[in-house]
Amino acid sequence: MAKVTLKGLSHSYLKTQSSDADWAIRGVDIDWNDGGAYALLGPSGCGKTTLLNIISGLITPTKGDILFDDKVISGLNPVERNIAQIFQFPVIYDTMTVYDNLAFPLRNRKIPEKEIKVKVHEIAEMLELSTTLNNRASGLTADGKQKISLGRGLVRSDVNAIMFDEPLTVIDPHLKWILRSKLKELHQKINRTMIYVTHDQTEALTFADQVVVMHEGQIVQTGTPVDLFEKPKHTFVGYFIGSPGMNVLPCQIKGNDVIVNGKKIETHQQIKKSNFNKTEVGVRPEFISFSNEGIPVKVLSVSNTGRHKIVDTESETGKIKIIAKSNEDIPSGSAFLKFKKEYTYTYGDSWIIE
Amino acid sequence: MNKTVNQKAWFFVIPVFVLVAFNAIIPLMTVVNYAFQETFGNNVFMWEGTRWFKQIMLSERFHASLGRQFLFTFIILFIQIPLGIAIALTMPKEGIGVPICLVLMSMPLLIPWNVVGAMWNIFALPDIGFLGHSLNALGFDYNFTQQIGDAWFTTILMDVWHWTSLVVLLSYAGLRSIQPAYYQAAEIDGASRWAIFTKIELPKMKKVLTIAILLRFMDSFMIYTEPFVLTGGGPGNATAFLSIDLVKMALGQFDLGPAAAMSLIYFFIVLLVCWVFYTLMMRNEEKS
């Protein structure tokens, strides 16, 4: 159990780096408290797995330090770091039984057989593997195998952190739910630092107390699921989280005024500086309503999801999506939109202006 | 679903059947023909029943060459398989070393059998060959043309040189197909190098190793050209393996009946060993 701190971490798979794109991750600073549940969220190729492998010690970072409980551990190997990691694809030892698979990490650490037995049975019980303990692991289905992988990660009780690298990719949707709530439940029970890497926002938001959103090797925002939803600090967070994602429209800043499509709109922030290459306004579809005045748009289509309606509209400078109540009347043809002030933000060069 | 019955489809099988008939069935049937009959030429045959089979099965000469054959095959498998795996494990996994190693490893495999035999014959000659001369200069009394031990040593060394590469290449392919996650997981599980080898690498290499062992068994069990060129089966009959003995009987002594019977017995031994070995190796695969 440990607090995990990353300081100025950068990593490149290349020998020399000439541009930002050559870095798999760059300038990552993180403070993760002992016993927290964290998620690393981002699209494929954003550097999540690299970051995870750096923490576990499978990769040595080009720059920066990793600290467990304020002690630098950058030079230690995975065994010395005493972490557990579960991979995207099930890793099982084919020739061993399920029991031996679960016992393997403990046996390697020379723990007495008696203790191993207790631990293995406890974990097997939790993952519903008890009935197959004596079967050969190679005969199981993909999700059975992944449960073993999970089990091997959870079986050691003294680990500093448990890391999950998209562990539910191969699991079918129904079981996904069950396993995810199992993990959550487990976290509350054993109270160990857990880091969960995923590209699935639902997975991240339901598992973690704190979500770290990564984009092109950088951390763009760290916060609770509510923070990420209500106040995205980067336009990427805006459209990566939420379904549909945030509407991002180009805007002009004149003095303290924000102008979209020639209309002045009100946003959450007070604008102090405006020397950006690109300025945009972001507002989630949930926080837009039809009105008698405001941004003029043309209604393109309406799709009813049952719970609500998603309306596609087109303004002068781009498409705007709106989420409306399922019983709301949607104007056809031309309409005007009003943005909710407290959830409308201005972005300069993709970052929120504060 | 009902299958469509169309007897015309048989026409498509005919070309293959003709081809296989010419290159396998007809020659094999000729051998079968000889194995049950006696001939004095001029296409005159007399039925002999199982006489040649009984004769071969009871012949000490056959027992001796079969024993030599099994010993030889066993020794080279015992050396080549572990050695091949060991070399594959030490080969580089990326970079310029990979193609270099692969080309170097493939070289012996590309040399024709009789050239290998001739090369080693000259290489091992006690007076002028590099190996033979060096060994004698170092104080060993080495002469593969006269001493049985030396003849075996040279034959085995030659085969190891010629064929270990095959095991290396197959093992290397098997090792490369193991996903990095397995090594990472093992590292995190705290597995020792030995545990990684026995619990991950060997099980994952099982299929290619089965192929490697089968190929090396069949090839070494049917070895002919290399020892024929190197030692000619000598000194005496010391390195006369089954094929060499068979050719001697068929072409040297023109004992076509016994030679044909021996061919069939030889053939069935190879078939039987391969079948038993393959079935044993794959027994667990089907279960899972």
Tab-separated table of C-alpha atoms in Angstrom, chain B residues 52-193:
chain	number	residue	atom	x	y	z
B	52	TRP	CA	11.569	-62.861	-46.168
B	53	PHE	CA	9.868	-61.111	-43.270
B	54	LYS	CA	10.679	-63.983	-40.916
B	55	GLN	CA	14.215	-64.054	-42.195
B	56	ILE	CA	14.718	-60.315	-41.629
B	57	MET	CA	13.032	-60.279	-38.247
B	58	LEU	CA	15.281	-63.093	-37.036
B	59	SER	CA	18.441	-61.818	-38.696
B	60	GLU	CA	21.160	-60.622	-36.369
B	61	ARG	CA	22.433	-58.302	-39.029
B	62	PHE	CA	19.082	-56.491	-39.046
B	63	HIS	CA	18.971	-56.348	-35.259
B	64	ALA	CA	22.459	-54.859	-35.220
B	65	SER	CA	21.755	-52.148	-37.778
B	66	LEU	CA	18.395	-51.368	-36.166
B	67	GLY	CA	20.132	-51.026	-32.807
B	68	ARG	CA	22.786	-48.742	-34.299
B	69	GLN	CA	20.061	-46.731	-35.946
B	70	PHE	CA	18.096	-46.201	-32.738
B	71	LEU	CA	21.259	-45.370	-30.831
B	72	PHE	CA	22.310	-42.824	-33.442
B	73	THR	CA	18.870	-41.194	-33.628
B	74	PHE	CA	18.567	-41.117	-29.867
B	75	ILE	CA	21.986	-39.489	-29.427
B	76	ILE	CA	21.455	-36.803	-32.043
B	77	LEU	CA	17.963	-35.960	-30.705
B	78	PHE	CA	19.398	-35.820	-27.217
B	79	ILE	CA	22.037	-33.336	-28.366
B	80	GLN	CA	20.225	-31.348	-31.048
B	81	ILE	CA	16.948	-30.577	-29.291
B	82	PRO	CA	18.406	-29.066	-26.082
B	83	LEU	CA	21.235	-27.428	-28.001
B	84	GLY	CA	18.808	-25.973	-30.542
B	85	ILE	CA	16.577	-24.553	-27.799
B	86	ALA	CA	19.589	-23.147	-25.975
B	87	ILE	CA	20.888	-21.398	-29.092
B	88	ALA	CA	17.413	-20.051	-29.910
B	89	LEU	CA	17.161	-18.614	-26.396
B	90	THR	CA	20.424	-16.737	-26.764
B	91	MET	CA	19.694	-15.363	-30.228
B	92	PRO	CA	18.994	-11.611	-30.407
B	93	LYS	CA	15.321	-10.614	-30.501
B	94	GLU	CA	15.666	-7.399	-32.453
B	95	GLY	CA	18.116	-5.316	-34.403
B	96	ILE	CA	20.676	-6.136	-37.029
B	97	GLY	CA	21.702	-9.305	-35.151
B	98	VAL	CA	18.448	-11.039	-36.089
B	99	PRO	CA	18.981	-11.337	-39.867
B	100	ILE	CA	22.678	-12.104	-39.367
B	101	CYS	CA	21.926	-14.949	-36.984
B	102	LEU	CA	19.112	-16.289	-39.153
B	103	VAL	CA	21.318	-16.378	-42.253
B	104	LEU	CA	24.219	-17.975	-40.364
B	105	MET	CA	21.843	-20.536	-38.903
B	106	SER	CA	20.315	-21.369	-42.273
B	107	MET	CA	23.654	-21.959	-44.004
B	108	PRO	CA	24.211	-25.596	-42.990
B	109	LEU	CA	20.650	-26.430	-44.007
B	110	LEU	CA	21.268	-25.221	-47.555
B	111	ILE	CA	24.229	-27.511	-48.217
B	112	PRO	CA	23.422	-30.739	-50.099
B	113	TRP	CA	23.806	-33.948	-48.111
B	114	ASN	CA	26.633	-35.453	-50.141
B	115	VAL	CA	28.562	-32.180	-50.002
B	116	VAL	CA	28.208	-32.210	-46.212
B	117	GLY	CA	29.530	-35.768	-46.161
B	118	ALA	CA	32.437	-34.924	-48.447
B	119	MET	CA	33.242	-31.758	-46.511
B	120	TRP	CA	33.374	-33.579	-43.226
B	121	ASN	CA	35.315	-36.438	-44.724
B	122	ILE	CA	38.083	-34.072	-45.773
B	123	PHE	CA	37.722	-31.924	-42.650
B	124	ALA	CA	38.189	-34.960	-40.412
B	125	LEU	CA	40.974	-36.773	-42.283
B	126	PRO	CA	43.624	-37.523	-39.655
B	127	ASP	CA	46.599	-36.486	-41.777
B	128	ILE	CA	45.434	-33.476	-43.796
B	129	GLY	CA	41.963	-32.520	-42.442
B	130	PHE	CA	41.783	-29.533	-40.132
B	131	LEU	CA	39.788	-31.345	-37.457
B	132	GLY	CA	41.670	-34.659	-37.720
B	133	HIS	CA	45.074	-33.081	-37.861
B	134	SER	CA	44.353	-30.693	-34.973
B	135	LEU	CA	43.026	-33.475	-32.762
B	136	ASN	CA	46.106	-35.582	-33.425
B	137	ALA	CA	48.360	-32.599	-32.846
B	138	LEU	CA	46.658	-32.092	-29.496
B	139	GLY	CA	47.588	-35.625	-28.558
B	140	PHE	CA	44.361	-37.463	-29.284
B	141	ASP	CA	44.692	-40.676	-31.216
B	142	TYR	CA	41.989	-39.784	-33.744
B	143	ASN	CA	41.233	-41.680	-36.930
B	144	PHE	CA	37.627	-41.958	-37.988
B	145	THR	CA	38.345	-44.389	-40.788
B	146	GLN	CA	39.748	-46.985	-38.441
B	147	GLN	CA	38.403	-46.473	-34.954
B	148	ILE	CA	34.750	-47.147	-34.192
B	149	GLY	CA	34.444	-44.475	-31.489
B	150	ASP	CA	36.002	-41.842	-33.729
B	151	ALA	CA	33.704	-42.798	-36.605
B	152	TRP	CA	30.621	-42.395	-34.391
B	153	PHE	CA	31.951	-39.180	-32.908
B	154	THR	CA	32.527	-37.684	-36.363
B	155	THR	CA	29.178	-38.849	-37.743
B	156	ILE	CA	27.279	-37.405	-34.786
B	157	LEU	CA	29.256	-34.166	-34.870
B	158	MET	CA	28.506	-33.834	-38.577
B	159	ASP	CA	24.803	-34.392	-38.057
B	160	VAL	CA	24.706	-31.946	-35.149
B	161	TRP	CA	26.462	-29.372	-37.319
B	162	HIS	CA	24.134	-29.988	-40.247
B	163	TRP	CA	20.782	-30.136	-38.500
B	164	THR	CA	20.815	-28.318	-35.158
B	165	SER	CA	19.974	-25.162	-37.130
B	166	LEU	CA	16.597	-26.613	-38.012
B	167	VAL	CA	15.747	-27.011	-34.342
B	168	VAL	CA	17.119	-23.513	-33.666
B	169	LEU	CA	14.976	-21.909	-36.364
B	170	LEU	CA	11.819	-23.721	-35.273
B	171	SER	CA	12.423	-22.945	-31.603
B	172	TYR	CA	13.211	-19.338	-32.419
B	173	ALA	CA	9.952	-19.024	-34.334
B	174	GLY	CA	8.148	-20.532	-31.364
B	175	LEU	CA	9.820	-18.155	-28.926
B	176	ARG	CA	9.103	-15.106	-31.037
B	177	SER	CA	5.406	-15.921	-31.106
B	178	ILE	CA	5.136	-15.562	-27.326
B	179	GLN	CA	3.454	-12.261	-26.515
B	180	PRO	CA	5.494	-9.820	-24.426
B	181	ALA	CA	2.682	-9.728	-21.860
B	182	TYR	CA	3.671	-13.240	-20.751
B	183	TYR	CA	7.159	-12.114	-19.865
B	184	GLN	CA	5.833	-8.976	-18.206
B	185	ALA	CA	3.339	-10.950	-16.153
B	186	ALA	CA	6.032	-13.415	-15.134
B	187	GLU	CA	8.283	-10.539	-14.127
B	188	ILE	CA	5.539	-9.105	-11.960
B	189	ASP	CA	4.698	-12.524	-10.545
B	190	GLY	CA	8.330	-12.747	-9.511
B	191	ALA	CA	9.102	-15.808	-11.610
B	192	SER	CA	12.724	-16.963	-11.836
B	193	ARG	CA	14.416	-17.359	-15.229
